[in-house]
Amino acid sequence: MRRGNLPAEVSSFVDRRHELTDVRKLLSSSRLVTLTGVGGVGKTRLALRVAEQTRRAFADGVWLVELAELGGSGAAGADGRGRLAGQ
């Protein structure tokens, strides 16, 4: 059974083997990996590809959480952290 909420890929993925390898390596030693960069460089797309490729390693599934939706300015501020923590 496939668990999680990853959206289906509807477009092609430009070859980013080096970045995919780097993120998978980081994920193998940490439960949380943060990708940073300016808007539009493909952080979400990269994260989704890694999540899809590694989902079998996570018995409870792989889940996408859109943090940008939690803050008014597009950033997860104190309000967002409170919601994630269940406060």
PDB file of N, CA and C in Angstrom:
ATOM      1  N   MET A   1       0.847  -1.186   0.000  1.00  0.00           N
ATOM      2  CA  MET A   1       0.000   0.000   0.000  1.00  0.00           C
ATOM      3  C   MET A   1       0.887   1.243   0.000  1.00  0.00           C
ATOM      4  N   ARG A   2       0.561   2.170  -0.816  1.00  0.00           N
ATOM      5  CA  ARG A   2       1.321   3.415  -0.940  1.00  0.00           C
ATOM      6  C   ARG A   2       0.731   4.458  -0.007  1.00  0.00           C
ATOM      7  N   ARG A   3       1.543   4.901   0.974  1.00  0.00           N
ATOM      8  CA  ARG A   3       1.054   5.878   1.947  1.00  0.00           C
ATOM      9  C   ARG A   3       1.731   7.211   1.714  1.00  0.00           C
ATOM     10  N   GLY A   4       0.980   8.263   1.892  1.00  0.00           N
ATOM     11  CA  GLY A   4       1.503   9.607   1.726  1.00  0.00           C
ATOM     12  C   GLY A   4       0.541  10.454   0.919  1.00  0.00           C
ATOM     13  N   ASN A   5       0.979  11.652   0.606  1.00  0.00           N
ATOM     14  CA  ASN A   5       0.126  12.571  -0.143  1.00  0.00           C
ATOM     15  C   ASN A   5       0.889  13.266  -1.269  1.00  0.00           C
ATOM     16  N   LEU A   6       1.908  12.612  -1.797  1.00  0.00           N
ATOM     17  CA  LEU A   6       2.703  13.236  -2.844  1.00  0.00           C
ATOM     18  C   LEU A   6       1.878  13.399  -4.110  1.00  0.00           C
ATOM     19  N   PRO A   7       1.933  14.586  -4.722  1.00  0.00           N
ATOM     20  CA  PRO A   7       1.191  14.792  -5.965  1.00  0.00           C
ATOM     21  C   PRO A   7       1.848  14.015  -7.109  1.00  0.00           C
ATOM     22  N   ALA A   8       1.040  13.647  -8.087  1.00  0.00           N
ATOM     23  CA  ALA A   8       1.571  12.955  -9.262  1.00  0.00           C
ATOM     24  C   ALA A   8       2.425  13.919 -10.082  1.00  0.00           C
ATOM     25  N   GLU A   9       3.495  13.407 -10.645  1.00  0.00           N
ATOM     26  CA  GLU A   9       4.339  14.230 -11.512  1.00  0.00           C
ATOM     27  C   GLU A   9       3.637  14.375 -12.854  1.00  0.00           C
ATOM     28  N   VAL A  10       3.467  15.606 -13.300  1.00  0.00           N
ATOM     29  CA  VAL A  10       2.765  15.844 -14.563  1.00  0.00           C
ATOM     30  C   VAL A  10       3.675  16.466 -15.620  1.00  0.00           C
ATOM     31  N   SER A  11       4.921  16.704 -15.250  1.00  0.00           N
ATOM     32  CA  SER A  11       5.868  17.261 -16.218  1.00  0.00           C
ATOM     33  C   SER A  11       7.197  16.519 -16.086  1.00  0.00           C
ATOM     34  N   SER A  12       8.062  16.720 -17.054  1.00  0.00           N
ATOM     35  CA  SER A  12       9.352  16.040 -17.024  1.00  0.00           C
ATOM     36  C   SER A  12      10.259  16.691 -15.983  1.00  0.00           C
ATOM     37  N   PHE A  13      11.225  15.937 -15.536  1.00  0.00           N
ATOM     38  CA  PHE A  13      12.173  16.399 -14.518  1.00  0.00           C
ATOM     39  C   PHE A  13      13.532  16.569 -15.179  1.00  0.00           C
ATOM     40  N   VAL A  14      14.058  17.787 -15.149  1.00  0.00           N
ATOM     41  CA  VAL A  14      15.359  18.061 -15.746  1.00  0.00           C
ATOM     42  C   VAL A  14      16.429  17.353 -14.924  1.00  0.00           C
ATOM     43  N   ASP A  15      17.348  16.707 -15.586  1.00  0.00           N
ATOM     44  CA  ASP A  15      18.387  15.915 -14.927  1.00  0.00           C
ATOM     45  C   ASP A  15      19.147  16.726 -13.884  1.00  0.00           C
ATOM     46  N   ARG A  16      19.033  16.312 -12.644  1.00  0.00           N
ATOM     47  CA  ARG A  16      19.755  16.936 -11.531  1.00  0.00           C
ATOM     48  C   ARG A  16      20.318  15.836 -10.651  1.00  0.00           C
ATOM     49  N   ARG A  17      21.053  14.905 -11.274  1.00  0.00           N
ATOM     50  CA  ARG A  17      21.580  13.745 -10.557  1.00  0.00           C
ATOM     51  C   ARG A  17      22.407  14.120  -9.343  1.00  0.00           C
ATOM     52  N   HIS A  18      23.266  15.125  -9.489  1.00  0.00           N
ATOM     53  CA  HIS A  18      24.130  15.521  -8.373  1.00  0.00           C
ATOM     54  C   HIS A  18      23.291  15.981  -7.178  1.00  0.00           C
ATOM     55  N   GLU A  19      22.301  16.835  -7.439  1.00  0.00           N
ATOM     56  CA  GLU A  19      21.450  17.330  -6.361  1.00  0.00           C
ATOM     57  C   GLU A  19      20.613  16.209  -5.750  1.00  0.00           C
ATOM     58  N   LEU A  20      20.083  15.313  -6.587  1.00  0.00           N
ATOM     59  CA  LEU A  20      19.313  14.181  -6.077  1.00  0.00           C
ATOM     60  C   LEU A  20      20.158  13.327  -5.143  1.00  0.00           C
ATOM     61  N   THR A  21      21.381  13.052  -5.554  1.00  0.00           N
ATOM     62  CA  THR A  21      22.288  12.247  -4.733  1.00  0.00           C
ATOM     63  C   THR A  21      22.589  12.936  -3.416  1.00  0.00           C
ATOM     64  N   ASP A  22      22.866  14.241  -3.471  1.00  0.00           N
ATOM     65  CA  ASP A  22      23.172  14.999  -2.258  1.00  0.00           C
ATOM     66  C   ASP A  22      22.007  14.972  -1.268  1.00  0.00           C
ATOM     67  N   VAL A  23      20.802  15.204  -1.758  1.00  0.00           N
ATOM     68  CA  VAL A  23      19.634  15.250  -0.870  1.00  0.00           C
ATOM     69  C   VAL A  23      19.350  13.857  -0.300  1.00  0.00           C
ATOM     70  N   ARG A  24      19.448  12.814  -1.117  1.00  0.00           N
ATOM     71  CA  ARG A  24      19.236  11.452  -0.600  1.00  0.00           C
ATOM     72  C   ARG A  24      20.259  11.105   0.467  1.00  0.00           C
ATOM     73  N   LYS A  25      21.496  11.525   0.272  1.00  0.00           N
ATOM     74  CA  LYS A  25      22.552  11.261   1.258  1.00  0.00           C
ATOM     75  C   LYS A  25      22.240  11.978   2.576  1.00  0.00           C
ATOM     76  N   LEU A  26      21.824  13.241   2.494  1.00  0.00           N
ATOM     77  CA  LEU A  26      21.451  13.982   3.700  1.00  0.00           C
ATOM     78  C   LEU A  26      20.266  13.323   4.399  1.00  0.00           C
ATOM     79  N   LEU A  27      19.292  12.883   3.624  1.00  0.00           N
ATOM     80  CA  LEU A  27      18.096  12.263   4.186  1.00  0.00           C
ATOM     81  C   LEU A  27      18.401  10.923   4.852  1.00  0.00           C
ATOM     82  N   SER A  28      19.448  10.264   4.427  1.00  0.00           N
ATOM     83  CA  SER A  28      19.800   8.981   5.047  1.00  0.00           C
ATOM     84  C   SER A  28      20.346   9.150   6.462  1.00  0.00           C
ATOM     85  N   SER A  29      20.773  10.360   6.813  1.00  0.00           N
ATOM     86  CA  SER A  29      21.324  10.589   8.150  1.00  0.00           C
ATOM     87  C   SER A  29      20.485  11.558   8.983  1.00  0.00           C
ATOM     88  N   SER A  30      19.377  12.051   8.429  1.00  0.00           N
ATOM     89  CA  SER A  30      18.535  12.991   9.151  1.00  0.00           C
ATOM     90  C   SER A  30      17.084  12.811   8.712  1.00  0.00           C
ATOM     91  N   ARG A  31      16.164  12.979   9.633  1.00  0.00           N
ATOM     92  CA  ARG A  31      14.739  12.850   9.301  1.00  0.00           C
ATOM     93  C   ARG A  31      14.205  14.058   8.573  1.00  0.00           C
ATOM     94  N   LEU A  32      14.901  15.187   8.691  1.00  0.00           N
ATOM     95  CA  LEU A  32      14.427  16.430   8.091  1.00  0.00           C
ATOM     96  C   LEU A  32      15.562  17.086   7.322  1.00  0.00           C
ATOM     97  N   VAL A  33      15.304  17.415   6.080  1.00  0.00           N
ATOM     98  CA  VAL A  33      16.270  18.120   5.241  1.00  0.00           C
ATOM     99  C   VAL A  33      15.565  19.363   4.706  1.00  0.00           C
ATOM    100  N   THR A  34      16.200  20.512   4.813  1.00  0.00           N
ATOM    101  CA  THR A  34      15.641  21.758   4.330  1.00  0.00           C
ATOM    102  C   THR A  34      16.385  22.200   3.078  1.00  0.00           C
ATOM    103  N   LEU A  35      15.640  22.468   2.019  1.00  0.00           N
ATOM    104  CA  LEU A  35      16.222  22.983   0.785  1.00  0.00           C
ATOM    105  C   LEU A  35      15.953  24.481   0.730  1.00  0.00           C
ATOM    106  N   THR A  36      16.984  25.254   0.469  1.00  0.00           N
ATOM    107  CA  THR A  36      16.822  26.703   0.408  1.00  0.00           C
ATOM    108  C   THR A  36      17.295  27.229  -0.934  1.00  0.00           C
ATOM    109  N   GLY A  37      16.798  28.385  -1.293  1.00  0.00           N
ATOM    110  CA  GLY A  37      17.188  29.035  -2.537  1.00  0.00           C
ATOM    111  C   GLY A  37      16.107  30.005  -2.963  1.00  0.00           C
ATOM    112  N   VAL A  38      16.410  30.798  -3.962  1.00  0.00           N
ATOM    113  CA  VAL A  38      15.436  31.769  -4.456  1.00  0.00           C
ATOM    114  C   VAL A  38      14.260  31.053  -5.098  1.00  0.00           C
ATOM    115  N   GLY A  39      13.159  31.745  -5.186  1.00  0.00           N
ATOM    116  CA  GLY A  39      11.966  31.164  -5.779  1.00  0.00           C
ATOM    117  C   GLY A  39      12.166  30.778  -7.234  1.00  0.00           C
ATOM    118  N   GLY A  40      11.598  29.646  -7.601  1.00  0.00           N
ATOM    119  CA  GLY A  40      11.610  29.233  -8.992  1.00  0.00           C
ATOM    120  C   GLY A  40      12.781  28.383  -9.439  1.00  0.00           C
ATOM    121  N   VAL A  41      13.689  28.014  -8.517  1.00  0.00           N
ATOM    122  CA  VAL A  41      14.851  27.225  -8.921  1.00  0.00           C
ATOM    123  C   VAL A  41      14.589  25.718  -8.882  1.00  0.00           C
ATOM    124  N   GLY A  42      13.441  25.308  -8.352  1.00  0.00           N
ATOM    125  CA  GLY A  42      13.080  23.898  -8.371  1.00  0.00           C
ATOM    126  C   GLY A  42      13.245  23.144  -7.068  1.00  0.00           C
ATOM    127  N   LYS A  43      13.210  23.857  -5.949  1.00  0.00           N
ATOM    128  CA  LYS A  43      13.375  23.203  -4.643  1.00  0.00           C
ATOM    129  C   LYS A  43      12.254  22.201  -4.377  1.00  0.00           C
ATOM    130  N   THR A  44      11.029  22.597  -4.603  1.00  0.00           N
ATOM    131  CA  THR A  44       9.897  21.716  -4.353  1.00  0.00           C
ATOM    132  C   THR A  44       9.939  20.518  -5.287  1.00  0.00           C
ATOM    133  N   ARG A  45      10.224  20.748  -6.535  1.00  0.00           N
ATOM    134  CA  ARG A  45      10.286  19.663  -7.524  1.00  0.00           C
ATOM    135  C   ARG A  45      11.379  18.652  -7.144  1.00  0.00           C
ATOM    136  N   LEU A  46      12.534  19.157  -6.703  1.00  0.00           N
ATOM    137  CA  LEU A  46      13.630  18.295  -6.266  1.00  0.00           C
ATOM    138  C   LEU A  46      13.203  17.485  -5.041  1.00  0.00           C
ATOM    139  N   ALA A  47      12.591  18.149  -4.080  1.00  0.00           N
ATOM    140  CA  ALA A  47      12.139  17.462  -2.865  1.00  0.00           C
ATOM    141  C   ALA A  47      11.116  16.378  -3.188  1.00  0.00           C
ATOM    142  N   LEU A  48      10.186  16.675  -4.090  1.00  0.00           N
ATOM    143  CA  LEU A  48       9.175  15.692  -4.462  1.00  0.00           C
ATOM    144  C   LEU A  48       9.794  14.488  -5.171  1.00  0.00           C
ATOM    145  N   ARG A  49      10.782  14.717  -6.008  1.00  0.00           N
ATOM    146  CA  ARG A  49      11.442  13.610  -6.703  1.00  0.00           C
ATOM    147  C   ARG A  49      12.181  12.718  -5.702  1.00  0.00           C
ATOM    148  N   VAL A  50      12.897  13.334  -4.764  1.00  0.00           N
ATOM    149  CA  VAL A  50      13.605  12.551  -3.745  1.00  0.00           C
ATOM    150  C   VAL A  50      12.607  11.785  -2.885  1.00  0.00           C
ATOM    151  N   ALA A  51      11.525  12.430  -2.509  1.00  0.00           N
ATOM    152  CA  ALA A  51      10.502  11.768  -1.692  1.00  0.00           C
ATOM    153  C   ALA A  51       9.935  10.551  -2.415  1.00  0.00           C
ATOM    154  N   GLU A  52       9.657  10.692  -3.689  1.00  0.00           N
ATOM    155  CA  GLU A  52       9.119   9.575  -4.469  1.00  0.00           C
ATOM    156  C   GLU A  52      10.131   8.441  -4.574  1.00  0.00           C
ATOM    157  N   GLN A  53      11.383   8.783  -4.784  1.00  0.00           N
ATOM    158  CA  GLN A  53      12.424   7.773  -4.941  1.00  0.00           C
ATOM    159  C   GLN A  53      12.744   7.032  -3.642  1.00  0.00           C
ATOM    160  N   THR A  54      12.513   7.659  -2.505  1.00  0.00           N
ATOM    161  CA  THR A  54      12.893   7.060  -1.225  1.00  0.00           C
ATOM    162  C   THR A  54      11.700   6.604  -0.384  1.00  0.00           C
ATOM    163  N   ARG A  55      10.505   6.702  -0.898  1.00  0.00           N
ATOM    164  CA  ARG A  55       9.305   6.443  -0.087  1.00  0.00           C
ATOM    165  C   ARG A  55       9.257   5.036   0.497  1.00  0.00           C
ATOM    166  N   ARG A  56       9.840   4.064  -0.157  1.00  0.00           N
ATOM    167  CA  ARG A  56       9.814   2.686   0.354  1.00  0.00           C
ATOM    168  C   ARG A  56      10.591   2.542   1.658  1.00  0.00           C
ATOM    169  N   ALA A  57      11.492   3.463   1.929  1.00  0.00           N
ATOM    170  CA  ALA A  57      12.299   3.405   3.150  1.00  0.00           C
ATOM    171  C   ALA A  57      11.523   3.898   4.376  1.00  0.00           C
ATOM    172  N   PHE A  58      10.330   4.452   4.169  1.00  0.00           N
ATOM    173  CA  PHE A  58       9.557   5.038   5.258  1.00  0.00           C
ATOM    174  C   PHE A  58       8.216   4.310   5.379  1.00  0.00           C
ATOM    175  N   ALA A  59       8.113   3.463   6.400  1.00  0.00           N
ATOM    176  CA  ALA A  59       6.928   2.616   6.574  1.00  0.00           C
ATOM    177  C   ALA A  59       5.631   3.412   6.703  1.00  0.00           C
ATOM    178  N   ASP A  60       5.701   4.594   7.291  1.00  0.00           N
ATOM    179  CA  ASP A  60       4.499   5.412   7.483  1.00  0.00           C
ATOM    180  C   ASP A  60       4.195   6.308   6.299  1.00  0.00           C
ATOM    181  N   GLY A  61       4.988   6.202   5.246  1.00  0.00           N
ATOM    182  CA  GLY A  61       4.745   6.994   4.051  1.00  0.00           C
ATOM    183  C   GLY A  61       5.554   8.274   4.029  1.00  0.00           C
ATOM    184  N   VAL A  62       5.386   9.002   2.953  1.00  0.00           N
ATOM    185  CA  VAL A  62       6.072  10.280   2.752  1.00  0.00           C
ATOM    186  C   VAL A  62       4.999  11.327   2.526  1.00  0.00           C
ATOM    187  N   TRP A  63       5.099  12.432   3.265  1.00  0.00           N
ATOM    188  CA  TRP A  63       4.036  13.434   3.257  1.00  0.00           C
ATOM    189  C   TRP A  63       4.577  14.804   2.884  1.00  0.00           C
ATOM    190  N   LEU A  64       3.837  15.513   2.051  1.00  0.00           N
ATOM    191  CA  LEU A  64       4.155  16.882   1.660  1.00  0.00           C
ATOM    192  C   LEU A  64       3.404  17.835   2.582  1.00  0.00           C
ATOM    193  N   VAL A  65       4.141  18.768   3.184  1.00  0.00           N
ATOM    194  CA  VAL A  65       3.537  19.795   4.024  1.00  0.00           C
ATOM    195  C   VAL A  65       3.941  21.140   3.438  1.00  0.00           C
ATOM    196  N   GLU A  66       2.968  21.884   2.923  1.00  0.00           N
ATOM    197  CA  GLU A  66       3.232  23.186   2.309  1.00  0.00           C
ATOM    198  C   GLU A  66       3.286  24.260   3.392  1.00  0.00           C
ATOM    199  N   LEU A  67       4.466  24.616   3.832  1.00  0.00           N
ATOM    200  CA  LEU A  67       4.625  25.596   4.899  1.00  0.00           C
ATOM    201  C   LEU A  67       4.313  27.018   4.443  1.00  0.00           C
ATOM    202  N   ALA A  68       4.488  27.319   3.184  1.00  0.00           N
ATOM    203  CA  ALA A  68       4.233  28.669   2.682  1.00  0.00           C
ATOM    204  C   ALA A  68       2.788  29.081   2.914  1.00  0.00           C
ATOM    205  N   GLU A  69       1.882  28.122   2.952  1.00  0.00           N
ATOM    206  CA  GLU A  69       0.473  28.427   3.150  1.00  0.00           C
ATOM    207  C   GLU A  69       0.154  28.843   4.583  1.00  0.00           C
ATOM    208  N   LEU A  70       1.076  28.623   5.515  1.00  0.00           N
ATOM    209  CA  LEU A  70       0.810  28.909   6.919  1.00  0.00           C
ATOM    210  C   LEU A  70       1.019  30.362   7.295  1.00  0.00           C
ATOM    211  N   GLY A  71       1.867  31.085   6.579  1.00  0.00           N
ATOM    212  CA  GLY A  71       2.154  32.466   6.920  1.00  0.00           C
ATOM    213  C   GLY A  71       1.553  33.410   5.907  1.00  0.00           C
ATOM    214  N   GLY A  72       1.192  34.600   6.360  1.00  0.00           N
ATOM    215  CA  GLY A  72       0.608  35.584   5.473  1.00  0.00           C
ATOM    216  C   GLY A  72       1.569  36.081   4.411  1.00  0.00           C
ATOM    217  N   SER A  73       2.861  36.120   4.715  1.00  0.00           N
ATOM    218  CA  SER A  73       3.834  36.637   3.761  1.00  0.00           C
ATOM    219  C   SER A  73       4.512  35.526   2.971  1.00  0.00           C
ATOM    220  N   GLY A  74       4.024  34.314   3.089  1.00  0.00           N
ATOM    221  CA  GLY A  74       4.627  33.205   2.362  1.00  0.00           C
ATOM    222  C   GLY A  74       5.683  32.476   3.171  1.00  0.00           C
ATOM    223  N   ALA A  75       5.883  32.864   4.405  1.00  0.00           N
ATOM    224  CA  ALA A  75       6.864  32.196   5.260  1.00  0.00           C
ATOM    225  C   ALA A  75       6.145  31.603   6.462  1.00  0.00           C
ATOM    226  N   ALA A  76       6.645  30.510   6.967  1.00  0.00           N
ATOM    227  CA  ALA A  76       6.045  29.882   8.148  1.00  0.00           C
ATOM    228  C   ALA A  76       6.598  30.568   9.390  1.00  0.00           C
ATOM    229  N   GLY A  77       5.853  31.512   9.898  1.00  0.00           N
ATOM    230  CA  GLY A  77       6.283  32.258  11.078  1.00  0.00           C
ATOM    231  C   GLY A  77       5.840  31.576  12.347  1.00  0.00           C
ATOM    232  N   ALA A  78       5.747  32.334  13.412  1.00  0.00           N
ATOM    233  CA  ALA A  78       5.369  31.784  14.713  1.00  0.00           C
ATOM    234  C   ALA A  78       4.001  31.119  14.641  1.00  0.00           C
ATOM    235  N   ASP A  79       3.078  31.721  13.894  1.00  0.00           N
ATOM    236  CA  ASP A  79       1.734  31.144  13.763  1.00  0.00           C
ATOM    237  C   ASP A  79       1.803  29.764  13.141  1.00  0.00           C
ATOM    238  N   GLY A  80       2.614  29.608  12.106  1.00  0.00           N
ATOM    239  CA  GLY A  80       2.769  28.317  11.436  1.00  0.00           C
ATOM    240  C   GLY A  80       3.379  27.280  12.339  1.00  0.00           C
ATOM    241  N   ARG A  81       4.382  27.674  13.109  1.00  0.00           N
ATOM    242  CA  ARG A  81       5.024  26.722  14.011  1.00  0.00           C
ATOM    243  C   ARG A  81       4.029  26.240  15.047  1.00  0.00           C
ATOM    244  N   GLY A  82       3.181  27.130  15.537  1.00  0.00           N
ATOM    245  CA  GLY A  82       2.173  26.733  16.514  1.00  0.00           C
ATOM    246  C   GLY A  82       1.200  25.721  15.938  1.00  0.00           C
ATOM    247  N   ARG A  83       0.804  25.927  14.702  1.00  0.00           N
ATOM    248  CA  ARG A  83      -0.149  24.994  14.070  1.00  0.00           C
ATOM    249  C   ARG A  83       0.498  23.633  13.864  1.00  0.00           C
ATOM    250  N   LEU A  84       1.766  23.623  13.445  1.00  0.00           N
ATOM    251  CA  LEU A  84       2.437  22.348  13.236  1.00  0.00           C
ATOM    252  C   LEU A  84       2.607  21.596  14.546  1.00  0.00           C
ATOM    253  N   ALA A  85       2.832  22.321  15.630  1.00  0.00           N
ATOM    254  CA  ALA A  85       3.036  21.691  16.924  1.00  0.00           C
ATOM    255  C   ALA A  85       1.712  21.293  17.576  1.00  0.00           C
ATOM    256  N   GLY A  86       0.585  21.640  16.946  1.00  0.00           N
ATOM    257  CA  GLY A  86      -0.723  21.272  17.467  1.00  0.00           C
ATOM    258  C   GLY A  86      -1.192  22.205  18.563  1.00  0.00           C
ATOM    259  N   GLN A  87      -0.663  23.397  18.601  1.00  0.00           N
ATOM    260  CA  GLN A  87      -1.069  24.357  19.648  1.00  0.00           C
ATOM    261  C   GLN A  87      -2.216  25.197  19.167  1.00  0.00           C
TER     262      GLN A  87
END
